[in-house]
Amino acid sequence: MKAIVHTSPQGIEGMALQGFESTVPKSGEVKIQLKSAGLNHRDLFVLTRHDEGEPPFVVGSDGAGVIVEAGANVNNVKVGDEVVINPSLNWYTKSPAPPEEFGILGFPSNGTFAEEVVISAENVEPKPTHLNWTEAGVLPLAALTAYRALFTRGNVQEGQHVLLPGVGSGVITFILQFAKAVGAKVTVTSRSESKRQQALELGADRAIDSEGDWKEALNDEKADLVIESVGAATFAKSLDRIKPGGTVVTFGASAGDEISLNIRNFFYGQYNLLGTTMGSRDEFREMLQFIKKYNIKPIIDKTFSLEEADIAFKRLEAAEQFGKIGFTISK
Ligand SMILES: NC(=O)c1ccc[n+]([C@@H]2O[C@H](COP(=O)([O-])OP(=O)(O)OC[C@H]3O[C@@H](n4cnc5c(N)ncnc54)[C@H](OP(=O)(O)O)[C@@H]3O)[C@@H](O)[C@H]2O)c1
């Protein structure tokens, strides 16, 4: 089968569309013929974590397709079923943090930018019927992360003010839609005027410049909940915009991992700082029900063929996208 395989050197240059050995599903596993897949920032990061000398691997965490083969002891799905893939491995029930065995599909295990993938049947769910293949393929990782960040960890409530730095992010576009669905008031930030405009069209109440003065742009107003994924470039500004007793949920650091923190301001403000990452199968299923109930569809930035993978990766690397970048794999 054909797949986007990373060998070496590290980074996008070490990646190519090439033949890769097809595997047979073992007990409890299924083989999925992929129709579509979606790109995440993680797919870029893992290319720099894959050391020379380690075996080549197929990139990609997100995907949707049709089951074409099932191993023994598979009872929840059957050949012919249309499914979405839950890339959160070995984390089944909602818990404060993932279990030690938790992993993410697409490094070190072989992922979804391929004609087919073999995974545990525990990691497939019926494809939401209101989504087309492109939408289903880009949904899983970002929508799951968004759901846990906003609901399980952020405990958002109707009428609260939610601040979302870096609205160009795929995850943040989901959080924007989810937060509006439950009646929150949403402010987004972006460095791009056109992304700010797109966010307003998507339902944001306010869109401000990430690089400007947030205090002034918000007339000194503060948020109940900030969901931070940009990292070093915006973290201090985010902390400065929470109400006393408010919460920051963080799950990403696109613009740097290290920040400095004034502890005194932090404890006087009685703030809550919560980490989150992906989510459990319980939350994946809740997210699928939620998007069905509110008829939410992923925002698609652009779609590419696997032959155009390097263009897609470079678009994400340059943060040119608004929403999700998808791959069309088969019709
Ligand atoms: N922990 C988890 O489970 C998990 C899951 C998914 C993602 N993540 C992480 O979350 C982050 C977002 O993921 P994604 O795939 O949704 O990312 P993405 O699509 O690459 O978006 C990142 C956004 O961050 C903003 N940004 C980047 N650098 C910036 C800077 N220097 N100053 C201001 N804004 C900047 C940009 O927003 P504008 O273009 O609007 O300015 C950009 O569109 C990544 O770090 C990713 O690794 C973590």
mmCIF file of C-alpha atoms and ligand atoms in Angstrom:
data_model
loop_
_atom_site.group_PDB
_atom_site.id
_atom_site.type_symbol
_atom_site.label_atom_id
_atom_site.label_comp_id
_atom_site.label_asym_id
_atom_site.label_seq_id
_atom_site.Cartn_x
_atom_site.Cartn_y
_atom_site.Cartn_z
ATOM 1 C CA MET A 1 0.000 0.000 0.000
ATOM 2 C CA LYS A 2 1.019 3.659 -0.438
ATOM 3 C CA ALA A 3 1.679 5.800 2.617
ATOM 4 C CA ILE A 4 3.389 8.975 3.823
ATOM 5 C CA VAL A 5 6.422 7.436 5.501
ATOM 6 C CA HIS A 6 9.040 9.216 7.589
ATOM 7 C CA THR A 7 12.562 7.793 7.474
ATOM 8 C CA SER A 8 15.309 10.425 7.787
ATOM 9 C CA PRO A 9 16.492 13.174 8.065
ATOM 10 C CA GLN A 10 14.285 14.678 10.757
ATOM 11 C CA GLY A 11 11.605 17.120 9.578
ATOM 12 C CA ILE A 12 9.499 17.354 6.428
ATOM 13 C CA GLU A 13 12.504 16.511 4.183
ATOM 14 C CA GLY A 14 12.634 12.996 5.621
ATOM 15 C CA MET A 15 9.048 12.267 4.617
ATOM 16 C CA ALA A 16 7.887 10.701 1.318
ATOM 17 C CA LEU A 17 4.932 8.973 -0.320
ATOM 18 C CA GLN A 18 6.125 5.408 -0.861
ATOM 19 C CA GLY A 19 5.146 1.745 -0.676
ATOM 20 C CA PHE A 20 4.744 0.342 2.847
ATOM 21 C CA GLU A 21 4.085 -3.204 3.946
ATOM 22 C CA SER A 22 0.424 -4.020 4.452
ATOM 23 C CA THR A 23 -0.410 -5.879 7.678
ATOM 24 C CA VAL A 24 -3.151 -8.342 8.605
ATOM 25 C CA PRO A 25 -5.409 -7.527 11.592
ATOM 26 C CA LYS A 26 -4.692 -9.643 14.676
ATOM 27 C CA SER A 27 -7.278 -10.640 17.267
ATOM 28 C CA GLY A 28 -9.261 -7.566 18.322
ATOM 29 C CA GLU A 29 -8.006 -5.462 15.390
ATOM 30 C CA VAL A 30 -9.565 -4.149 12.192
ATOM 31 C CA LYS A 31 -8.192 -2.950 8.878
ATOM 32 C CA ILE A 32 -9.643 0.312 7.593
ATOM 33 C CA GLN A 33 -9.462 1.472 4.003
ATOM 34 C CA LEU A 34 -9.021 5.204 4.506
ATOM 35 C CA LYS A 35 -11.212 7.665 2.650
ATOM 36 C CA SER A 36 -9.810 10.777 4.306
ATOM 37 C CA ALA A 37 -7.420 12.000 6.975
ATOM 38 C CA GLY A 38 -6.587 15.233 8.789
ATOM 39 C CA LEU A 39 -3.385 17.050 9.653
ATOM 40 C CA ASN A 40 -2.497 18.134 13.191
ATOM 41 C CA HIS A 41 0.408 20.106 14.615
ATOM 42 C CA ARG A 42 1.562 16.860 16.236
ATOM 43 C CA ASP A 43 2.268 15.388 12.788
ATOM 44 C CA LEU A 44 4.872 18.125 12.310
ATOM 45 C CA PHE A 45 6.328 17.731 15.816
ATOM 46 C CA VAL A 46 6.819 13.953 15.545
ATOM 47 C CA LEU A 47 8.956 14.392 12.412
ATOM 48 C CA THR A 48 11.551 16.055 14.632
ATOM 49 C CA ARG A 49 11.218 13.451 17.400
ATOM 50 C CA HIS A 50 11.822 10.474 15.105
ATOM 51 C CA ASP A 51 15.507 9.643 15.507
ATOM 52 C CA GLU A 52 17.708 8.275 12.768
ATOM 53 C CA GLY A 53 18.088 4.540 13.212
ATOM 54 C CA GLU A 54 14.517 4.110 14.465
ATOM 55 C CA PRO A 55 12.288 2.150 12.051
ATOM 56 C CA PRO A 56 10.358 4.164 9.428
ATOM 57 C CA PHE A 57 6.759 4.924 10.403
ATOM 58 C CA VAL A 58 3.552 6.067 8.712
ATOM 59 C CA VAL A 59 2.570 9.595 9.795
ATOM 60 C CA GLY A 60 -0.964 10.698 10.779
ATOM 61 C CA SER A 61 -3.394 10.451 13.706
ATOM 62 C CA ASP A 62 -6.729 11.401 12.147
ATOM 63 C CA GLY A 63 -8.748 9.445 9.649
ATOM 64 C CA ALA A 64 -12.061 7.969 8.549
ATOM 65 C CA GLY A 65 -12.894 5.100 6.252
ATOM 66 C CA VAL A 66 -14.499 1.718 5.743
ATOM 67 C CA ILE A 67 -13.662 -1.511 7.576
ATOM 68 C CA VAL A 68 -12.355 -4.032 5.044
ATOM 69 C CA GLU A 69 -11.063 -6.792 7.323
ATOM 70 C CA ALA A 70 -11.601 -7.808 10.951
ATOM 71 C CA GLY A 71 -9.489 -10.107 13.130
ATOM 72 C CA ALA A 72 -10.948 -12.633 15.552
ATOM 73 C CA ASN A 73 -12.902 -11.404 18.603
ATOM 74 C CA VAL A 74 -14.132 -8.166 17.053
ATOM 75 C CA ASN A 75 -17.733 -7.658 18.126
ATOM 76 C CA ASN A 76 -18.418 -3.908 18.034
ATOM 77 C CA VAL A 77 -17.961 -3.382 14.266
ATOM 78 C CA LYS A 78 -17.976 -5.439 11.058
ATOM 79 C CA VAL A 79 -16.643 -5.398 7.515
ATOM 80 C CA GLY A 80 -18.379 -2.662 5.500
ATOM 81 C CA ASP A 81 -18.971 -0.299 8.448
ATOM 82 C CA GLU A 82 -18.149 3.395 7.916
ATOM 83 C CA VAL A 83 -16.066 4.597 10.851
ATOM 84 C CA VAL A 84 -14.021 7.426 12.361
ATOM 85 C CA ILE A 85 -10.783 6.645 14.148
ATOM 86 C CA ASN A 86 -10.191 7.624 17.767
ATOM 87 C CA PRO A 87 -6.415 8.262 17.877
ATOM 88 C CA SER A 88 -6.267 8.209 21.692
ATOM 89 C CA LEU A 89 -4.831 4.763 22.439
ATOM 90 C CA ASN A 90 -5.443 2.748 25.641
ATOM 91 C CA TRP A 91 -7.463 5.467 27.422
ATOM 92 C CA TYR A 92 -11.037 4.321 27.790
ATOM 93 C CA THR A 93 -12.738 5.938 30.783
ATOM 94 C CA LYS A 94 -12.919 9.593 31.759
ATOM 95 C CA SER A 95 -10.212 10.228 34.376
ATOM 96 C CA PRO A 96 -8.181 13.138 35.758
ATOM 97 C CA ALA A 97 -5.196 12.109 33.610
ATOM 98 C CA PRO A 98 -4.521 9.382 31.022
ATOM 99 C CA PRO A 99 -3.261 5.959 32.155
ATOM 100 C CA GLU A 100 0.437 5.112 31.789
ATOM 101 C CA GLU A 101 -0.231 2.989 28.694
ATOM 102 C CA PHE A 102 -1.770 5.979 26.869
ATOM 103 C CA GLY A 103 -0.386 6.641 23.398
ATOM 104 C CA ILE A 104 -1.337 8.479 20.217
ATOM 105 C CA LEU A 105 -1.812 6.847 16.826
ATOM 106 C CA GLY A 106 0.825 7.923 14.281
ATOM 107 C CA PHE A 107 4.143 7.612 16.154
ATOM 108 C CA PRO A 108 5.537 5.372 17.249
ATOM 109 C CA SER A 109 2.658 3.260 15.827
ATOM 110 C CA ASN A 110 1.846 3.520 12.113
ATOM 111 C CA GLY A 111 -0.780 6.146 11.362
ATOM 112 C CA THR A 112 -3.401 7.247 8.901
ATOM 113 C CA PHE A 113 -1.725 9.056 5.973
ATOM 114 C CA ALA A 114 -1.992 5.838 4.029
ATOM 115 C CA GLU A 115 -4.362 3.777 1.919
ATOM 116 C CA GLU A 116 -5.069 1.572 4.937
ATOM 117 C CA VAL A 117 -4.428 1.327 8.666
ATOM 118 C CA VAL A 118 -4.728 -1.585 11.121
ATOM 119 C CA ILE A 119 -5.846 -0.599 14.626
ATOM 120 C CA SER A 120 -7.657 -1.966 17.656
ATOM 121 C CA ALA A 121 -11.427 -2.216 17.152
ATOM 122 C CA GLU A 122 -11.671 -0.331 20.478
ATOM 123 C CA ASN A 123 -10.517 2.769 18.577
ATOM 124 C CA VAL A 124 -13.239 2.988 15.963
ATOM 125 C CA GLU A 125 -16.677 4.562 16.246
ATOM 126 C CA PRO A 126 -19.494 4.917 13.703
ATOM 127 C CA LYS A 127 -18.934 7.844 11.326
ATOM 128 C CA PRO A 128 -21.332 10.697 12.215
ATOM 129 C CA THR A 129 -23.987 10.680 9.502
ATOM 130 C CA HIS A 130 -24.160 14.492 9.238
ATOM 131 C CA LEU A 131 -20.488 14.691 8.188
ATOM 132 C CA ASN A 132 -19.040 14.028 4.739
ATOM 133 C CA TRP A 133 -15.817 12.043 4.416
ATOM 134 C CA THR A 134 -13.544 15.087 4.494
ATOM 135 C CA GLU A 135 -15.230 16.394 7.641
ATOM 136 C CA ALA A 136 -15.105 12.994 9.347
ATOM 137 C CA GLY A 137 -11.410 12.567 8.497
ATOM 138 C CA VAL A 138 -10.272 15.822 10.131
ATOM 139 C CA LEU A 139 -12.496 15.531 13.185
ATOM 140 C CA PRO A 140 -10.979 13.131 15.717
ATOM 141 C CA LEU A 141 -7.868 14.471 17.447
ATOM 142 C CA ALA A 142 -8.729 18.167 17.443
ATOM 143 C CA ALA A 143 -12.415 17.766 18.349
ATOM 144 C CA LEU A 144 -11.577 15.330 21.168
ATOM 145 C CA THR A 145 -8.941 17.713 22.579
ATOM 146 C CA ALA A 146 -11.381 20.616 22.276
ATOM 147 C CA TYR A 147 -14.163 18.711 24.044
ATOM 148 C CA ARG A 148 -12.078 17.680 27.071
ATOM 149 C CA ALA A 149 -10.410 21.122 27.341
ATOM 150 C CA LEU A 150 -13.696 23.033 27.286
ATOM 151 C CA PHE A 151 -16.068 20.719 29.152
ATOM 152 C CA THR A 152 -14.232 18.132 31.302
ATOM 153 C CA ARG A 153 -11.401 20.432 32.349
ATOM 154 C CA GLY A 154 -12.738 23.963 31.720
ATOM 155 C CA ASN A 155 -16.264 23.160 32.977
ATOM 156 C CA VAL A 156 -17.634 25.974 30.813
ATOM 157 C CA GLN A 157 -21.065 27.349 31.751
ATOM 158 C CA GLU A 158 -23.684 29.196 29.735
ATOM 159 C CA GLY A 159 -23.058 32.960 29.759
ATOM 160 C CA GLN A 160 -19.379 32.707 30.734
ATOM 161 C CA HIS A 161 -16.762 34.716 28.863
ATOM 162 C CA VAL A 162 -14.265 32.412 27.144
ATOM 163 C CA LEU A 163 -11.015 33.760 25.655
ATOM 164 C CA LEU A 164 -9.347 31.752 22.865
ATOM 165 C CA PRO A 165 -5.861 32.853 21.747
ATOM 166 C CA GLY A 166 -4.720 31.767 18.236
ATOM 167 C CA VAL A 167 -8.010 31.057 16.479
ATOM 168 C CA GLY A 168 -6.158 29.775 13.387
ATOM 169 C CA SER A 169 -5.658 26.511 15.301
ATOM 170 C CA GLY A 170 -7.802 23.571 14.282
ATOM 171 C CA VAL A 171 -8.564 22.740 17.923
ATOM 172 C CA ILE A 172 -9.521 26.325 18.711
ATOM 173 C CA THR A 173 -12.028 26.489 15.837
ATOM 174 C CA PHE A 174 -13.775 23.494 17.434
ATOM 175 C CA ILE A 175 -13.690 25.133 20.883
ATOM 176 C CA LEU A 176 -15.205 28.284 19.389
ATOM 177 C CA GLN A 177 -18.087 26.303 17.889
ATOM 178 C CA PHE A 178 -18.610 24.169 21.035
ATOM 179 C CA ALA A 179 -18.557 27.203 23.363
ATOM 180 C CA LYS A 180 -21.078 29.102 21.227
ATOM 181 C CA ALA A 181 -23.329 26.023 21.111
ATOM 182 C CA VAL A 182 -23.672 26.090 24.922
ATOM 183 C CA GLY A 183 -24.239 29.842 25.112
ATOM 184 C CA ALA A 184 -20.834 31.175 26.155
ATOM 185 C CA LYS A 185 -19.558 34.581 25.078
ATOM 186 C CA VAL A 186 -16.391 34.089 23.065
ATOM 187 C CA THR A 187 -13.425 36.362 22.359
ATOM 188 C CA VAL A 188 -10.755 35.053 19.985
ATOM 189 C CA THR A 189 -7.327 36.379 19.095
ATOM 190 C CA SER A 190 -5.370 36.020 15.874
ATOM 191 C CA ARG A 191 -2.401 37.679 14.226
ATOM 192 C CA SER A 192 -4.281 37.636 10.949
ATOM 193 C CA GLU A 193 -7.023 40.113 10.022
ATOM 194 C CA SER A 194 -8.648 37.619 7.655
ATOM 195 C CA LYS A 195 -8.732 34.879 10.349
ATOM 196 C CA ARG A 196 -10.295 37.368 12.800
ATOM 197 C CA GLN A 197 -12.966 38.058 10.181
ATOM 198 C CA GLN A 198 -13.566 34.323 9.592
ATOM 199 C CA ALA A 199 -13.879 33.767 13.346
ATOM 200 C CA LEU A 200 -16.542 36.481 13.613
ATOM 201 C CA GLU A 201 -18.448 34.840 10.761
ATOM 202 C CA LEU A 202 -18.206 31.546 12.655
ATOM 203 C CA GLY A 203 -19.896 33.091 15.690
ATOM 204 C CA ALA A 204 -17.156 34.696 17.801
ATOM 205 C CA ASP A 205 -18.458 37.734 19.689
ATOM 206 C CA ARG A 206 -15.138 39.560 19.413
ATOM 207 C CA ALA A 207 -11.875 39.035 17.562
ATOM 208 C CA ILE A 208 -8.744 40.913 18.625
ATOM 209 C CA ASP A 209 -5.142 41.086 17.411
ATOM 210 C CA SER A 210 -2.875 38.521 19.179
ATOM 211 C CA GLU A 211 -0.009 40.956 18.933
ATOM 212 C CA GLY A 212 -1.901 44.048 20.165
ATOM 213 C CA ASP A 213 -2.835 45.298 23.649
ATOM 214 C CA TRP A 214 -5.536 42.863 24.863
ATOM 215 C CA LYS A 215 -6.464 44.988 27.875
ATOM 216 C CA GLU A 216 -7.266 47.944 25.659
ATOM 217 C CA ALA A 217 -8.962 45.837 22.950
ATOM 218 C CA LEU A 218 -11.242 44.302 25.611
ATOM 219 C CA ASN A 219 -11.972 47.588 27.435
ATOM 220 C CA ASP A 220 -10.350 46.064 30.498
ATOM 221 C CA GLU A 221 -12.850 43.200 30.503
ATOM 222 C CA LYS A 222 -11.663 39.816 31.777
ATOM 223 C CA ALA A 223 -12.597 36.225 30.973
ATOM 224 C CA ASP A 224 -13.899 33.394 33.171
ATOM 225 C CA LEU A 225 -12.002 30.819 31.149
ATOM 226 C CA VAL A 226 -8.978 31.061 28.843
ATOM 227 C CA ILE A 227 -8.017 28.102 26.675
ATOM 228 C CA GLU A 228 -4.330 28.487 25.844
ATOM 229 C CA SER A 229 -2.517 26.561 23.129
ATOM 230 C CA VAL A 230 -0.164 29.159 21.654
ATOM 231 C CA GLY A 231 2.258 29.016 24.581
ATOM 232 C CA ALA A 232 5.108 31.421 25.291
ATOM 233 C CA ALA A 233 4.003 34.126 22.827
ATOM 234 C CA THR A 234 0.605 34.714 24.493
ATOM 235 C CA PHE A 235 0.624 33.007 27.896
ATOM 236 C CA ALA A 236 1.397 36.106 29.982
ATOM 237 C CA LYS A 237 -1.308 38.082 28.162
ATOM 238 C CA SER A 238 -3.766 35.245 28.776
ATOM 239 C CA LEU A 239 -2.997 35.180 32.510
ATOM 240 C CA ASP A 240 -3.493 38.928 32.627
ATOM 241 C CA ARG A 241 -7.015 38.598 31.171
ATOM 242 C CA ILE A 242 -8.620 36.119 33.620
ATOM 243 C CA LYS A 243 -11.060 37.198 36.298
ATOM 244 C CA PRO A 244 -10.002 36.540 39.907
ATOM 245 C CA GLY A 245 -10.807 32.889 40.567
ATOM 246 C CA GLY A 246 -10.912 32.162 36.842
ATOM 247 C CA THR A 247 -9.314 29.286 34.981
ATOM 248 C CA VAL A 248 -6.676 28.786 32.310
ATOM 249 C CA VAL A 249 -6.702 25.435 30.525
ATOM 250 C CA THR A 250 -3.561 24.721 28.508
ATOM 251 C CA PHE A 251 -2.899 22.003 25.939
ATOM 252 C CA GLY A 252 -0.343 23.389 23.492
ATOM 253 C CA ALA A 253 2.805 25.399 23.077
ATOM 254 C CA SER A 254 3.122 26.154 19.357
ATOM 255 C CA ALA A 255 5.151 29.295 20.135
ATOM 256 C CA GLY A 256 7.455 28.011 22.879
ATOM 257 C CA ASP A 257 7.273 25.851 26.017
ATOM 258 C CA GLU A 258 8.899 28.129 28.602
ATOM 259 C CA ILE A 259 7.117 30.980 30.405
ATOM 260 C CA SER A 260 7.811 33.022 33.526
ATOM 261 C CA LEU A 261 5.122 33.411 36.152
ATOM 262 C CA ASN A 262 4.632 35.967 38.929
ATOM 263 C CA ILE A 263 3.564 33.587 41.703
ATOM 264 C CA ARG A 264 2.345 36.372 44.010
ATOM 265 C CA ASN A 265 -0.039 37.755 41.379
ATOM 266 C CA PHE A 266 -1.135 34.205 40.680
ATOM 267 C CA PHE A 267 -2.084 33.250 44.240
ATOM 268 C CA TYR A 268 -3.658 36.610 45.033
ATOM 269 C CA GLY A 269 -5.771 36.170 41.903
ATOM 270 C CA GLN A 270 -6.798 32.684 43.134
ATOM 271 C CA TYR A 271 -6.431 31.425 39.579
ATOM 272 C CA ASN A 272 -6.697 27.827 38.400
ATOM 273 C CA LEU A 273 -4.199 26.499 35.878
ATOM 274 C CA LEU A 274 -5.161 23.146 34.349
ATOM 275 C CA GLY A 275 -3.358 20.996 31.837
ATOM 276 C CA THR A 276 -5.189 18.747 29.407
ATOM 277 C CA THR A 277 -4.306 16.461 26.550
ATOM 278 C CA MET A 278 -6.522 14.655 24.031
ATOM 279 C CA GLY A 279 -9.184 12.651 25.914
ATOM 280 C CA SER A 280 -10.607 9.224 26.750
ATOM 281 C CA ARG A 281 -12.921 7.036 24.690
ATOM 282 C CA ASP A 282 -15.805 8.167 26.950
ATOM 283 C CA GLU A 283 -15.097 11.777 25.939
ATOM 284 C CA PHE A 284 -14.660 10.828 22.269
ATOM 285 C CA ARG A 285 -18.155 9.289 22.325
ATOM 286 C CA GLU A 286 -19.607 12.288 24.200
ATOM 287 C CA MET A 287 -18.026 14.587 21.611
ATOM 288 C CA LEU A 288 -19.628 12.604 18.760
ATOM 289 C CA GLN A 289 -23.040 12.918 20.424
ATOM 290 C CA PHE A 290 -22.473 16.623 21.071
ATOM 291 C CA ILE A 291 -21.609 17.489 17.455
ATOM 292 C CA LYS A 292 -24.621 15.505 16.281
ATOM 293 C CA LYS A 293 -26.964 17.288 18.721
ATOM 294 C CA TYR A 294 -25.744 20.744 17.677
ATOM 295 C CA ASN A 295 -25.113 19.847 14.017
ATOM 296 C CA ILE A 296 -21.492 20.984 14.287
ATOM 297 C CA LYS A 297 -19.170 20.386 11.335
ATOM 298 C CA PRO A 298 -15.404 20.881 11.235
ATOM 299 C CA ILE A 299 -14.153 24.004 9.484
ATOM 300 C CA ILE A 300 -12.142 22.788 6.520
ATOM 301 C CA ASP A 301 -9.261 24.989 5.467
ATOM 302 C CA LYS A 302 -8.056 23.062 2.392
ATOM 303 C CA THR A 303 -7.791 19.472 1.240
ATOM 304 C CA PHE A 304 -4.822 17.842 -0.468
ATOM 305 C CA SER A 305 -3.955 14.460 -1.981
ATOM 306 C CA LEU A 306 -1.244 12.374 -0.296
ATOM 307 C CA GLU A 307 1.020 13.307 -3.259
ATOM 308 C CA GLU A 308 0.761 16.927 -2.058
ATOM 309 C CA ALA A 309 1.614 16.158 1.578
ATOM 310 C CA ASP A 310 4.664 18.418 1.718
ATOM 311 C CA ILE A 311 2.554 21.418 0.598
ATOM 312 C CA ALA A 312 -0.022 20.605 3.285
ATOM 313 C CA PHE A 313 2.639 20.267 6.013
ATOM 314 C CA LYS A 314 4.301 23.546 4.994
ATOM 315 C CA ARG A 315 0.937 25.334 5.087
ATOM 316 C CA LEU A 316 0.467 24.171 8.692
ATOM 317 C CA GLU A 317 4.076 25.007 9.584
ATOM 318 C CA ALA A 318 3.569 28.573 8.327
ATOM 319 C CA ALA A 319 0.220 28.812 10.248
ATOM 320 C CA GLU A 320 -1.535 29.842 7.004
ATOM 321 C CA GLN A 321 -4.615 27.706 7.712
ATOM 322 C CA PHE A 322 -7.933 28.560 9.322
ATOM 323 C CA GLY A 323 -9.454 25.341 10.632
ATOM 324 C CA LYS A 324 -8.449 21.871 9.533
ATOM 325 C CA ILE A 325 -6.239 20.759 6.662
ATOM 326 C CA GLY A 326 -7.492 17.472 5.206
ATOM 327 C CA PHE A 327 -6.274 14.694 2.908
ATOM 328 C CA THR A 328 -8.519 12.994 0.377
ATOM 329 C CA ILE A 329 -7.243 9.438 0.142
ATOM 330 C CA SER A 330 -9.849 7.481 -1.833
ATOM 331 C CA LYS A 331 -13.282 8.177 -3.311
HETATM 332 N N1 LIG B 1 -2.177 18.232 24.101
HETATM 333 C C1 LIG B 1 -2.968 17.824 23.146
HETATM 334 O O1 LIG B 1 -3.701 16.855 23.259
HETATM 335 C C2 LIG B 1 -2.998 18.579 21.885
HETATM 336 C C3 LIG B 1 -3.922 18.237 20.894
HETATM 337 C C4 LIG B 1 -3.972 19.017 19.744
HETATM 338 C C5 LIG B 1 -3.097 20.071 19.608
HETATM 339 N N2 LIG B 1 -2.180 20.331 20.584
HETATM 340 C C6 LIG B 1 -1.263 21.481 20.470
HETATM 341 O O2 LIG B 1 -2.059 22.650 20.407
HETATM 342 C C7 LIG B 1 -1.476 23.590 19.533
HETATM 343 C C8 LIG B 1 -2.465 23.929 18.466
HETATM 344 O O3 LIG B 1 -2.651 22.792 17.667
HETATM 345 P P1 LIG B 1 -3.280 22.880 16.244
HETATM 346 O O4 LIG B 1 -2.930 21.666 15.457
HETATM 347 O O5 LIG B 1 -4.712 23.196 16.398
HETATM 348 O O6 LIG B 1 -2.380 24.083 15.772
HETATM 349 P P2 LIG B 1 -2.307 24.936 14.536
HETATM 350 O O7 LIG B 1 -3.469 24.605 13.647
HETATM 351 O O8 LIG B 1 -0.938 24.784 14.034
HETATM 352 O O9 LIG B 1 -2.505 26.423 15.093
HETATM 353 C C9 LIG B 1 -1.642 27.092 15.933
HETATM 354 C C10 LIG B 1 -2.105 28.552 16.007
HETATM 355 O O10 LIG B 1 -1.369 29.189 17.037
HETATM 356 C C11 LIG B 1 -1.197 30.561 16.713
HETATM 357 N N3 LIG B 1 0.219 30.922 16.843
HETATM 358 C C12 LIG B 1 1.289 30.193 16.482
HETATM 359 N N4 LIG B 1 2.427 30.878 16.753
HETATM 360 C C13 LIG B 1 2.062 32.064 17.286
HETATM 361 C C14 LIG B 1 2.762 33.218 17.759
HETATM 362 N N5 LIG B 1 4.101 33.276 17.732
HETATM 363 N N6 LIG B 1 2.050 34.252 18.243
HETATM 364 C C15 LIG B 1 0.698 34.220 18.274
HETATM 365 N N7 LIG B 1 -0.011 33.158 17.824
HETATM 366 C C16 LIG B 1 0.646 32.108 17.338
HETATM 367 C C17 LIG B 1 -1.649 30.754 15.291
HETATM 368 O O11 LIG B 1 -2.884 31.441 15.310
HETATM 369 P P3 LIG B 1 -3.191 32.649 14.287
HETATM 370 O O12 LIG B 1 -2.697 32.155 12.948
HETATM 371 O O13 LIG B 1 -4.656 32.767 14.401
HETATM 372 O O14 LIG B 1 -2.443 33.833 14.774
HETATM 373 C C18 LIG B 1 -1.796 29.325 14.753
HETATM 374 O O15 LIG B 1 -2.777 29.212 13.768
HETATM 375 C C19 LIG B 1 -0.180 22.953 19.023
HETATM 376 O O16 LIG B 1 0.884 23.366 19.852
HETATM 377 C C20 LIG B 1 -0.436 21.478 19.210
HETATM 378 O O17 LIG B 1 0.713 20.730 19.380
HETATM 379 C C21 LIG B 1 -2.118 19.612 21.708
#
